[in-house]
Coordinates of C-alpha atoms and ligand atoms in Angstrom, one line a residue:
M87 CA 141.5 114.7 120.4
P88 CA 143.6 116.6 123.1
S89 CA 145.6 118.6 120.4
F90 CA 147.5 117.8 117.2
V91 CA 150.9 118.3 118.9
T92 CA 153.0 115.1 118.5
H93 CA 156.2 116.2 120.3
L94 CA 158.7 118.9 120.9
E95 CA 161.9 119.1 118.9
A96 CA 165.2 120.7 120.0
A97 CA 166.1 123.2 117.4
I98 CA 169.8 122.8 117.9
D99 CA 170.0 119.0 117.3
G100 CA 166.6 117.6 116.5
T101 CA 166.2 115.7 119.8
R102 CA 162.6 114.7 120.4
L103 CA 161.0 115.6 123.8
P104 CA 157.5 114.7 125.2
H105 CA 155.0 117.6 125.3
D106 CA 152.8 116.3 128.0
V107 CA 155.2 117.7 130.7
I108 CA 156.5 121.2 131.2
Q109 CA 159.6 121.8 128.9
T110 CA 161.8 124.7 128.7
M111 CA 165.0 124.3 126.5
H112 CA 167.4 121.6 125.4
K113 CA 171.1 122.3 125.6
D114 CA 170.2 125.9 126.6
R115 CA 168.5 126.3 123.1
P116 CA 164.9 126.6 122.1
L117 CA 162.3 123.9 121.2
W118 CA 160.0 123.6 118.2
V119 CA 156.4 122.4 118.7
R120 CA 155.6 119.7 116.1
Y121 CA 152.1 118.7 114.9
D122 CA 150.6 115.8 113.0
L123 CA 149.8 117.9 110.0
D124 CA 148.2 115.0 108.1
A125 CA 145.6 114.9 110.9
V126 CA 145.2 118.7 110.8
R127 CA 144.6 118.4 107.1
R128 CA 141.9 115.8 107.6
A129 CA 140.4 117.8 110.5
V130 CA 140.0 121.3 109.1
D131 CA 140.3 123.5 105.9
P132 CA 140.6 127.1 105.1
Q133 CA 136.8 127.5 104.4
Q134 CA 135.9 126.3 107.9
I135 CA 138.5 128.6 109.4
A136 CA 137.1 131.5 107.5
M137 CA 133.7 131.0 109.4
R138 CA 135.3 131.3 112.8
P139 CA 135.6 134.5 115.1
P140 CA 138.4 136.9 114.1
T141 CA 141.0 136.0 116.9
L142 CA 144.1 134.0 116.6
W143 CA 142.4 131.1 118.3
R144 CA 140.6 130.4 114.8
Y145 CA 143.8 128.4 114.0
R146 CA 143.3 126.2 117.0
E147 CA 144.3 122.9 115.2
L148 CA 147.7 124.6 114.5
L149 CA 148.0 125.7 118.2
P150 CA 149.3 123.6 121.1
Q151 CA 146.5 123.9 123.7
P152 CA 144.4 120.8 124.2
D153 CA 140.8 120.9 123.2
D154 CA 139.4 121.1 126.7
V155 CA 141.7 123.9 127.7
K156 CA 140.0 127.4 127.6
P157 CA 142.3 130.0 126.1
V158 CA 143.3 133.0 128.3
T159 CA 142.3 135.7 126.0
L160 CA 141.7 139.4 125.7
G161 CA 140.4 139.0 122.1
E162 CA 143.8 139.0 120.4
G163 CA 144.5 138.4 116.7
M164 CA 143.3 139.1 113.2
T165 CA 144.9 142.6 113.1
P166 CA 144.3 144.7 110.0
L167 CA 146.4 144.3 106.9
L168 CA 146.4 147.8 105.6
P169 CA 147.5 149.1 102.1
A170 CA 149.9 152.0 102.6
P171 CA 150.2 153.9 99.3
R172 CA 151.5 157.2 100.7
L173 CA 154.2 155.6 102.7
G174 CA 154.9 153.3 99.8
E175 CA 155.4 156.2 97.6
E176 CA 157.9 157.8 100.0
L177 CA 159.8 154.5 100.1
G178 CA 159.6 153.8 96.3
L179 CA 157.2 150.8 96.6
V180 CA 153.9 150.5 94.8
D181 CA 152.5 147.5 96.7
L182 CA 153.3 148.2 100.3
W183 CA 151.1 146.7 103.1
I184 CA 151.2 147.2 106.9
K185 CA 150.3 144.4 109.2
D186 CA 149.1 146.6 112.1
E187 CA 149.9 144.9 115.4
S188 CA 149.5 148.1 117.3
Q189 CA 145.9 147.4 117.7
L190 CA 146.3 144.3 119.8
P191 CA 145.6 144.1 123.5
T192 CA 148.4 146.0 125.5
G193 CA 149.3 147.8 122.2
S194 CA 151.8 145.3 120.9
F195 CA 152.1 141.9 119.2
K196 CA 153.6 140.5 122.4
S197 CA 150.0 139.8 123.3
R198 CA 150.0 136.9 120.8
G199 CA 152.9 135.1 122.4
L200 CA 151.9 135.7 126.0
A201 CA 148.3 134.8 125.4
M202 CA 149.5 131.4 124.3
A203 CA 152.3 131.0 126.9
I204 CA 149.9 131.8 129.8
T205 CA 147.2 129.5 128.5
M206 CA 149.7 126.7 128.4
A207 CA 151.3 127.7 131.9
G208 CA 147.8 127.4 133.3
H209 CA 147.2 124.1 131.6
Y210 CA 150.4 122.8 133.3
G211 CA 149.3 124.0 136.7
I212 CA 151.9 126.9 136.9
S213 CA 151.0 129.6 139.3
R214 CA 154.1 132.0 139.3
V215 CA 155.7 133.3 136.1
A216 CA 158.6 135.7 135.6
I217 CA 159.9 137.6 132.6
P218 CA 162.8 139.8 131.7
T219 CA 161.6 142.5 129.3
A220 CA 162.7 145.5 127.2
G221 CA 159.0 146.7 127.8
N222 CA 156.1 145.2 125.8
A223 CA 156.5 141.6 126.8
G224 CA 156.3 142.6 130.4
G225 CA 153.1 144.5 129.8
A226 CA 151.6 141.7 128.0
L227 CA 152.6 139.1 130.5
A228 CA 151.2 141.2 133.4
A229 CA 147.9 141.5 131.6
Y230 CA 147.5 137.9 130.7
A231 CA 148.7 136.7 134.1
A232 CA 146.0 139.0 135.7
R233 CA 143.5 137.5 133.4
A234 CA 144.4 134.0 134.4
G235 CA 144.9 134.7 138.1
I236 CA 148.6 133.9 137.9
E237 CA 151.3 135.8 139.9
A238 CA 153.7 137.6 137.6
F239 CA 157.2 139.0 138.3
V240 CA 158.7 141.5 135.8
F241 CA 162.3 142.6 135.5
M242 CA 163.1 145.5 133.2
P243 CA 166.1 147.8 132.5
R244 CA 165.9 151.1 134.3
D245 CA 165.3 153.0 131.0
T246 CA 162.4 151.0 129.9
P247 CA 159.5 153.3 128.6
V248 CA 157.4 154.5 131.4
I249 CA 154.2 153.3 129.9
N250 CA 155.6 149.7 130.0
Q251 CA 156.5 150.2 133.8
M252 CA 153.1 151.6 134.4
E253 CA 151.1 148.9 132.6
C254 CA 152.8 146.2 134.5
V255 CA 152.2 147.8 137.9
A256 CA 148.6 148.6 137.0
A257 CA 148.0 144.9 136.2
G258 CA 149.3 143.8 139.6
A259 CA 152.6 142.4 138.6
K260 CA 155.7 142.7 141.0
V261 CA 157.9 145.0 138.9
Y262 CA 161.7 145.6 139.5
L263 CA 163.8 148.1 137.6
V264 CA 167.3 146.7 136.9
N265 CA 170.5 148.8 136.4
G266 CA 171.5 146.8 133.3
L267 CA 170.3 145.3 130.0
I268 CA 167.6 142.8 129.3
T269 CA 170.3 140.1 129.3
D270 CA 171.0 141.0 132.9
C271 CA 167.3 140.9 133.7
G272 CA 167.3 137.4 132.1
A273 CA 170.1 136.2 134.4
I274 CA 168.0 137.3 137.5
V275 CA 165.0 135.4 136.2
R276 CA 167.1 132.3 135.4
K277 CA 168.5 132.2 139.0
G278 CA 165.1 132.8 140.5
T279 CA 163.4 129.9 138.7
E280 CA 165.1 127.6 141.3
Q281 CA 164.9 129.8 144.4
M282 CA 161.6 131.3 143.8
G283 CA 159.7 128.7 141.8
W284 CA 159.1 131.0 138.9
F285 CA 158.3 129.7 135.5
D286 CA 160.7 131.5 133.0
C287 CA 158.6 133.1 130.2
S288 CA 161.6 134.7 128.5
T289 CA 161.6 134.8 124.7
L290 CA 162.1 131.2 123.3
K291 CA 162.9 129.8 126.8
E292 CA 159.5 128.0 126.8
P293 CA 158.1 126.6 123.5
Y294 CA 154.7 128.2 123.3
R295 CA 155.2 132.0 122.9
L296 CA 156.6 131.1 119.4
E297 CA 153.4 129.3 118.5
G298 CA 151.3 132.4 119.5
K299 CA 153.7 134.7 117.4
K300 CA 153.3 132.0 114.5
T301 CA 149.7 133.3 114.0
M302 CA 151.0 136.5 112.4
G303 CA 152.1 134.3 109.5
L304 CA 148.8 132.3 109.4
E305 CA 146.8 135.5 109.3
L306 CA 149.0 137.1 106.7
A307 CA 148.4 134.0 104.5
E308 CA 144.6 134.0 105.1
Q309 CA 144.3 137.8 104.6
F310 CA 146.1 137.6 101.2
E311 CA 143.9 134.6 100.2
W312 CA 146.6 132.1 100.8
Q313 CA 149.2 133.7 98.6
L314 CA 152.3 135.0 100.4
P315 CA 153.9 138.3 99.6
D316 CA 157.3 138.7 98.0
V317 CA 159.0 140.4 101.0
I318 CA 158.5 140.7 104.7
L319 CA 160.3 143.5 106.7
Y320 CA 160.4 142.6 110.4
P321 CA 161.9 144.6 113.3
T322 CA 163.9 141.9 115.0
G323 CA 164.8 141.7 118.6
G324 CA 164.7 138.1 120.2
G325 CA 163.3 137.1 116.7
T326 CA 160.2 135.1 117.8
G327 CA 158.0 136.9 115.2
L328 CA 160.3 136.1 112.3
I329 CA 161.1 132.6 113.3
G330 CA 157.3 132.0 114.1
M331 CA 156.1 133.3 110.7
W332 CA 158.7 131.2 108.8
K333 CA 157.4 128.2 110.7
A334 CA 153.9 129.1 109.8
F335 CA 154.7 129.2 106.2
S336 CA 156.3 125.8 106.3
E337 CA 153.4 124.3 108.1
L338 CA 151.0 125.8 105.6
R339 CA 153.0 124.5 102.6
A340 CA 153.0 121.1 104.3
L341 CA 149.2 121.3 104.7
G342 CA 148.8 122.3 101.0
W343 CA 146.8 125.5 101.9
L344 CA 149.0 127.9 99.9
K345 CA 147.9 128.6 96.4
S346 CA 151.4 129.3 95.1
E347 CA 154.9 128.0 95.9
K348 CA 156.2 131.4 96.4
T349 CA 157.4 132.2 99.9
P350 CA 158.5 135.6 101.1
R351 CA 162.1 136.8 101.6
M352 CA 162.3 137.4 105.3
I353 CA 164.3 140.6 106.1
A354 CA 165.4 141.1 109.7
V355 CA 165.9 144.6 110.6
Q356 CA 167.8 146.1 113.5
S357 CA 169.2 149.5 114.6
D358 CA 172.9 150.1 114.3
G359 CA 172.9 150.8 118.0
C360 CA 172.2 147.0 118.5
A361 CA 172.8 144.9 115.4
P362 CA 174.2 141.4 116.4
I363 CA 172.0 139.7 113.7
P364 CA 173.1 141.7 110.6
L365 CA 176.7 141.5 111.9
A366 CA 176.5 137.6 112.0
F367 CA 174.5 137.5 108.8
D368 CA 177.3 139.5 106.9
A369 CA 180.0 137.4 108.4
G370 CA 178.3 134.2 107.3
D371 CA 178.0 132.9 110.9
R372 CA 175.1 130.8 112.2
F373 CA 175.4 132.3 115.8
A374 CA 175.7 135.8 116.8
R375 CA 178.1 137.4 119.1
P376 CA 176.7 139.4 122.1
W377 CA 176.5 143.1 121.1
E378 CA 178.4 145.5 123.5
N379 CA 176.8 148.7 124.8
A380 CA 173.5 148.1 123.1
C381 CA 171.5 151.4 122.7
T382 CA 168.4 152.1 120.8
C383 CA 165.2 154.0 121.3
A384 CA 163.5 151.1 119.7
S385 CA 163.4 149.3 123.0
G386 CA 162.0 146.0 121.6
L387 CA 165.2 145.8 119.5
R388 CA 167.6 146.2 122.5
V389 CA 168.5 142.5 122.6
P390 CA 172.2 142.1 122.7
A391 CA 172.2 138.4 122.6
A392 CA 169.3 136.2 121.4
V393 CA 168.9 132.6 122.4
G394 CA 167.3 131.9 119.0
D395 CA 170.0 133.7 117.0
F396 CA 170.6 130.6 114.8
M397 CA 166.9 130.2 114.1
I398 CA 166.6 133.8 113.0
L399 CA 169.7 133.5 110.7
D400 CA 168.5 130.1 109.4
A401 CA 165.1 131.5 108.5
V402 CA 166.5 134.6 106.8
R403 CA 168.9 132.5 104.8
E404 CA 166.4 129.7 103.8
S405 CA 164.0 132.5 102.6
G406 CA 166.7 134.2 100.5
G407 CA 166.4 137.2 102.7
L408 CA 168.7 139.6 104.4
A409 CA 169.6 141.0 107.8
V410 CA 170.3 144.8 107.8
A411 CA 171.1 147.5 110.3
V412 CA 169.8 151.1 109.8
P413 CA 170.9 154.3 111.5
E414 CA 169.7 154.8 115.1
S415 CA 169.8 158.6 114.5
E416 CA 167.1 158.4 111.8
I417 CA 164.6 156.3 113.6
V418 CA 162.4 158.9 115.3
E419 CA 162.1 161.0 112.2
A420 CA 161.2 158.0 110.1
M421 CA 158.5 157.1 112.7
R422 CA 157.1 160.6 112.6
S423 CA 157.0 160.9 108.9
A424 CA 155.4 157.5 108.5
I425 CA 152.7 158.2 111.1
S426 CA 151.9 161.5 109.3
A427 CA 151.7 159.8 105.9
E428 CA 149.3 157.0 106.9
G429 CA 147.8 157.8 110.4
I430 CA 148.9 154.4 111.6
S431 CA 150.4 154.4 115.1
F432 CA 153.9 153.2 114.1
C433 CA 156.3 152.2 116.9
P434 CA 160.1 153.1 116.6
E435 CA 160.8 149.4 116.0
A436 CA 158.7 149.5 112.7
A437 CA 160.3 152.7 111.7
T438 CA 163.6 150.8 111.3
C439 CA 161.9 148.7 108.6
M440 CA 161.0 151.9 106.7
L441 CA 164.6 153.0 106.8
A442 CA 165.6 149.4 105.6
A443 CA 163.0 149.5 102.8
R444 CA 164.1 152.8 101.4
K445 CA 167.8 151.6 101.5
L446 CA 167.0 148.2 99.8
V447 CA 164.8 149.8 97.1
A448 CA 167.6 152.3 96.3
Q449 CA 170.1 149.4 96.2
R450 CA 167.6 147.5 94.0
R451 CA 167.5 144.6 96.4
I452 CA 163.7 145.1 96.6
A453 CA 162.0 145.7 93.3
R454 CA 159.6 148.7 93.1
D455 CA 156.6 146.6 92.2
Q456 CA 157.1 143.7 94.7
R457 CA 154.5 143.1 97.2
V458 CA 156.1 144.1 100.5
V459 CA 154.7 143.7 104.0
L460 CA 156.0 145.7 106.8
F461 CA 155.2 144.7 110.4
N462 CA 154.1 147.5 112.8
T463 CA 154.8 145.5 116.0
G464 CA 153.5 148.0 118.5
A465 CA 151.7 151.4 119.1
A466 CA 153.6 154.7 119.0
I467 CA 151.7 155.9 122.0
K468 CA 153.6 153.5 124.2
Y469 CA 156.8 155.5 123.5
V470 CA 156.1 158.9 125.0
E471 CA 159.8 159.5 125.6
T472 CA 160.9 159.1 122.0
M473 CA 159.4 162.2 120.5
P474 CA 160.3 165.4 122.6
L475 CA 157.6 167.9 122.2
D476 CA 157.9 171.8 122.1
L477 CA 154.5 173.0 121.2
P478 CA 153.3 176.6 120.9
T479 CA 150.9 177.6 123.8
I480 CA 148.0 180.0 123.7
D481 CA 148.3 182.1 126.8
N482 CA 145.0 184.0 126.5
P483 CA 142.3 181.8 125.0
H484 CA 139.9 184.7 125.0
A485 CA 142.0 186.8 122.7
V486 CA 143.5 184.7 120.0
D487 CA 145.3 186.2 117.2
Y488 CA 144.3 183.8 114.5
T489 CA 146.6 185.3 111.9
A490 CA 149.6 184.2 114.1
L491 CA 148.5 180.6 114.1
D492 CA 149.5 179.9 110.4
Ligands
PLP65 C1 159.5 142.6 121.3 C2 159.3 143.6 120.2 C3 160.0 143.5 118.9 C4 161.0 142.4 118.6 O1 160.2 141.2 118.6 P1 160.9 139.7 118.4 O2 159.8 138.9 117.7 O3 161.2 139.2 119.7 O4 162.0 139.8 117.5 C5 159.7 144.4 117.9 N1 158.8 145.4 118.1 C6 158.3 145.6 119.3 C7 157.3 146.7 119.4 C8 158.5 144.7 120.3 O5 157.8 144.9 121.5

């Protein structure tokens, strides 16, 4: 059995495409990977999966790489699912959980998607890849490309966090700063695919990053003993994580692995400095209009136009969820306050979800006692610019006046 993949399917119109050749998009829109789920059900069950090593590759029957292909891996997956009682109390929730993706290789959940994309790129014999990035995707691509011995080109806006610039350079990628937004970086990559022979690893422009991100949903289900929570709050940029999890839940339902019919309400959260998805959601539109002058310290959410906008909005609506924007001006303080409540390395993107949770609880759109999962998609320590420090200094360490320290 090479893999359980049957075909690829255009998300925009259902066109079937073969998966044994390199595919990118159809009509400039993303592709779904489809599996023979009846065959998966016969091949494996949750008890067998429970015995496997704690990485995302434990779900290999639900992943696209053929049997004989060795994953390009840094040990990613099975991140902790942590109860967060103190933060819950601040937000008005009694059953709040954090899926802590900050502990993944390269410090963000981008490693899930790029481990998968680079594994598949290697399988198809691709030797040069390129990516436009708001930061973390570039870092993850650079690391996995290094691991696989593939050449990587990274294009990032000039104001991308310095750690992201550094991690790409350190991993040997060719890195370029662009005077513009991630969409401008995307245009550079698109043009270069022809002239430079790059393979475009942009969000949702190849089908396999989504399958890597899907594993967040598979892990969540397994960690909650195959019963899904009531609500998922997800900081949404390009939307792969949210779309991927919703796909995971539908595959699990088809497999019959879920112990209850309940599926979570998916809540897509953005900053009001760049909120194309909430705007389209409120307007009842299926496609989002590009956001002008996108500006947010949550760099992973600085995505003015997402190629999978309709997939995000479809998933949110099918789930009975919401898309909400929160004040940019409150993100850094929410982040600091949450880290001090729980000791978890929350990124500014995750902080938007805390602001959303507080607002939705106050509006009674999330009930106090519901089981809520908030995704911490990256590590605070990657964002050294977001929290300006002005710390007291001890000038003479040999003559400290301890009473003055209080
Ligand atoms: C990329 C990124 C996001 C947005 O992820 P999508 O799944 O593309 O919506 C959120 N948080 C962080 C830290 C990111 O790096």
